[in-house]
Tab-separated table of C-alpha atoms in Angstrom:
chain	number	residue	atom	x	y	z
R	1	UNK	CA	0.327	0.241	0.163
R	2	UNK	CA	1.557	3.011	-0.901
R	3	UNK	CA	1.898	6.012	2.006
R	4	UNK	CA	1.011	9.670	0.684
R	5	UNK	CA	0.078	8.890	-2.950
R	6	UNK	CA	-0.029	12.293	-4.811
R	7	UNK	CA	-3.149	13.355	-6.599
R	8	UNK	CA	-2.381	15.133	-9.858
R	9	UNK	CA	-5.208	16.505	-11.924
R	10	UNK	CA	-4.877	17.751	-15.852
R	11	UNK	CA	-7.673	19.290	-17.402
R	12	UNK	CA	-8.478	20.824	-20.750
R	13	UNK	CA	-9.935	21.240	-23.942
R	14	UNK	CA	-9.101	19.160	-26.656
R	15	UNK	CA	-6.551	19.086	-28.309
R	16	UNK	CA	-5.274	21.391	-25.653
R	17	UNK	CA	-2.106	18.850	-24.866
R	18	UNK	CA	-3.191	17.613	-21.231
R	19	UNK	CA	-3.030	13.712	-22.465
R	20	UNK	CA	0.386	14.498	-23.686
R	21	UNK	CA	1.938	15.895	-20.485
R	22	UNK	CA	0.077	13.380	-18.495
R	23	UNK	CA	1.647	10.634	-20.521
R	24	UNK	CA	5.664	12.682	-20.579
R	25	UNK	CA	4.620	13.098	-16.846
R	26	UNK	CA	4.197	9.221	-15.511
R	27	UNK	CA	7.121	8.648	-17.742
R	28	UNK	CA	9.177	11.026	-15.872
R	29	UNK	CA	8.341	9.885	-12.222
R	30	UNK	CA	8.020	5.924	-11.426
R	31	UNK	CA	6.048	4.781	-14.079
R	32	UNK	CA	5.282	1.463	-12.293
R	33	UNK	CA	3.858	3.696	-9.333
R	34	UNK	CA	2.232	6.013	-11.321
R	35	UNK	CA	-1.833	5.204	-12.277
R	36	UNK	CA	-2.043	7.629	-15.267
R	37	UNK	CA	-6.369	7.659	-15.697
R	38	UNK	CA	-7.182	9.087	-19.086
R	39	UNK	CA	-10.957	10.599	-19.058
R	40	UNK	CA	-11.202	9.436	-22.490
R	41	UNK	CA	-10.263	6.007	-22.085
R	42	UNK	CA	-12.681	5.386	-19.453
R	43	UNK	CA	-15.502	7.263	-20.904
R	44	UNK	CA	-15.170	6.909	-24.576
R	45	UNK	CA	-13.195	4.066	-24.842
R	46	UNK	CA	-14.450	1.776	-22.054
R	47	UNK	CA	-18.196	2.520	-21.339
R	48	UNK	CA	-19.434	4.639	-24.617
R	49	UNK	CA	-20.834	6.740	-22.300
R	50	UNK	CA	-22.325	10.484	-23.453
R	51	UNK	CA	-20.047	13.140	-21.297
R	52	UNK	CA	-23.057	14.372	-19.267
R	53	UNK	CA	-23.948	14.106	-15.678
R	54	UNK	CA	-24.864	10.986	-14.267
R	55	UNK	CA	-22.585	8.761	-16.096
R	56	UNK	CA	-21.537	5.389	-15.412
R	57	UNK	CA	-17.300	7.297	-15.985
R	58	UNK	CA	-17.696	9.021	-12.964
R	59	UNK	CA	-17.903	5.938	-10.407
R	60	UNK	CA	-15.490	4.037	-12.867
R	61	UNK	CA	-12.906	7.024	-12.940
R	62	UNK	CA	-13.934	7.228	-8.760
R	63	UNK	CA	-12.734	3.658	-8.248
R	64	UNK	CA	-9.594	3.836	-10.112
R	65	UNK	CA	-8.540	6.586	-8.043
R	66	UNK	CA	-9.105	5.037	-4.865
R	67	UNK	CA	-6.866	1.946	-6.528
R	68	UNK	CA	-4.158	4.294	-7.180
R	69	UNK	CA	-4.901	6.335	-4.099
R	70	UNK	CA	-4.427	2.839	-1.881
R	71	UNK	CA	-1.436	1.182	-4.764
R	72	UNK	CA	0.219	3.787	-6.351
R	73	UNK	CA	2.784	6.515	-5.637
R	74	UNK	CA	1.357	9.207	-7.872
R	75	UNK	CA	-2.311	9.148	-9.446
R	76	UNK	CA	-2.645	11.108	-12.567
R	77	UNK	CA	-6.403	12.351	-13.746
R	78	UNK	CA	-6.452	13.562	-17.228
R	79	UNK	CA	-9.066	14.817	-19.358
R	80	UNK	CA	-11.363	17.517	-20.445
R	81	UNK	CA	-13.504	16.829	-16.906
R	82	UNK	CA	-15.586	19.486	-17.741
R	83	UNK	CA	-16.654	21.335	-14.196
R	84	UNK	CA	-20.198	20.501	-14.836
R	85	UNK	CA	-20.026	17.177	-14.976
R	86	UNK	CA	-17.331	16.121	-13.188
R	87	UNK	CA	-16.197	19.190	-10.115
R	88	UNK	CA	-17.923	17.567	-7.620
R	89	UNK	CA	-16.579	13.710	-8.061
R	90	UNK	CA	-12.735	15.853	-9.157
R	91	UNK	CA	-13.398	17.601	-5.154
R	92	UNK	CA	-14.588	14.277	-3.587
R	93	UNK	CA	-11.538	11.962	-4.667
R	94	UNK	CA	-9.667	15.309	-3.793
R	95	UNK	CA	-10.844	15.044	-0.281
R	96	UNK	CA	-9.786	11.034	-0.108
R	97	UNK	CA	-5.893	11.740	-0.654
R	98	UNK	CA	-3.923	12.534	1.944
R	99	UNK	CA	-2.287	15.936	0.400
R	100	UNK	CA	-4.155	18.461	-1.912
R	101	UNK	CA	-4.338	17.499	-5.382
R	102	UNK	CA	-1.707	19.361	-7.920
R	103	UNK	CA	-4.483	20.915	-10.226
R	104	UNK	CA	-3.552	22.213	-13.957
R	105	UNK	CA	-5.557	23.597	-16.317
R	106	UNK	CA	-4.649	23.975	-20.057
R	107	UNK	CA	-6.555	27.680	-20.330
R	108	UNK	CA	-5.641	28.192	-24.190
R	109	UNK	CA	-7.429	30.240	-26.876
R	110	UNK	CA	-9.683	28.456	-28.829
R	111	UNK	CA	-8.144	29.047	-32.069
R	112	UNK	CA	-4.982	27.716	-30.385
R	113	UNK	CA	-6.624	24.269	-29.455
R	114	UNK	CA	-7.717	24.356	-33.486
R	115	UNK	CA	-4.368	24.559	-34.429
R	116	UNK	CA	-3.009	22.145	-32.276
R	117	UNK	CA	-5.435	19.157	-32.907
R	118	UNK	CA	-4.378	20.019	-36.469
R	119	UNK	CA	-0.882	18.880	-36.133
R	120	UNK	CA	-2.138	15.274	-34.166
R	121	UNK	CA	-3.027	11.735	-35.251
R	122	UNK	CA	-6.753	11.799	-34.681
R	123	UNK	CA	-6.730	15.450	-36.803
R	124	UNK	CA	-9.335	13.573	-39.716
R	125	UNK	CA	-11.297	12.088	-36.841
R	126	UNK	CA	-13.027	15.177	-35.613
R	127	UNK	CA	-12.488	18.750	-36.443
R	128	UNK	CA	-13.794	22.523	-35.855
R	129	UNK	CA	-17.291	21.700	-35.564
R	130	UNK	CA	-16.891	19.426	-32.614
R	131	UNK	CA	-14.332	21.191	-31.357
R	132	UNK	CA	-16.820	24.396	-31.050
R	133	UNK	CA	-19.940	22.080	-29.409
R	134	UNK	CA	-17.060	20.869	-27.114
R	135	UNK	CA	-15.380	23.644	-25.878
R	136	UNK	CA	-15.900	25.365	-22.439
R	137	UNK	CA	-13.879	28.664	-22.234
R	138	UNK	CA	-11.566	29.094	-18.729
R	139	UNK	CA	-13.461	26.305	-17.406
R	140	UNK	CA	-10.833	26.107	-14.228
R	141	UNK	CA	-11.467	24.739	-10.906
R	142	UNK	CA	-11.190	27.371	-9.044
R	143	UNK	CA	-8.919	25.584	-6.272
R	144	UNK	CA	-6.478	26.643	-4.047
R	145	UNK	CA	-4.138	24.606	-5.774
R	146	UNK	CA	-5.045	25.399	-9.304
R	147	UNK	CA	-2.023	26.264	-11.871
R	148	UNK	CA	-3.055	27.703	-15.422
R	149	UNK	CA	-0.965	26.321	-18.545
R	150	UNK	CA	-1.376	29.092	-21.425
R	151	UNK	CA	0.073	28.071	-25.427
R	152	UNK	CA	3.871	29.782	-24.260
R	153	UNK	CA	4.955	26.789	-22.430
R	154	UNK	CA	6.589	23.879	-24.358
R	155	UNK	CA	5.900	20.107	-22.944
R	156	UNK	CA	9.234	19.615	-21.683
R	157	UNK	CA	8.615	23.126	-19.285
R	158	UNK	CA	5.205	22.121	-18.359
R	159	UNK	CA	6.510	18.502	-16.816
R	160	UNK	CA	9.476	20.665	-15.339
R	161	UNK	CA	6.581	22.736	-13.629
R	162	UNK	CA	4.889	19.629	-12.388
R	163	UNK	CA	7.836	18.312	-11.104
R	164	UNK	CA	9.117	20.669	-9.557
R	165	UNK	CA	5.653	21.002	-7.638
R	166	UNK	CA	6.332	17.743	-6.914
R	167	UNK	CA	9.093	18.279	-5.450
R	168	UNK	CA	10.934	15.614	-7.501
């Protein structure tokens, strides 16, 4: 059982860079002691659940986070994680960890997320219309431990900043 597991929440709009950041962070940490929970995998790939209040992903994400809290050193929860749908769950999960979570939100312009999406492997799977439908401007959780990422930071800078926040 891991004592003092640390919860790291990485949120933001589609194509903002959160998945890549979470994956690189996991590699930089002790990968075998780090549980990465991607919201898209849980909600869309595993459960095929709609992204609305009460969806089945909420319960499974809670269970996975609890497993990570008990068995891992780090738990990284990554996804769009809209405040209106996931905010209460994120607060509940955070309260189960001994230390406050580290929370990061990608606060990018819509134009920047469209630009970043065009460079991704799945760029032809969906486009501007879907990005517009999913867009949530400034959807911060507004917790005392939330940091904002902008388009100014590189991937390496984001990972270094989170590692520094972790004291690693």
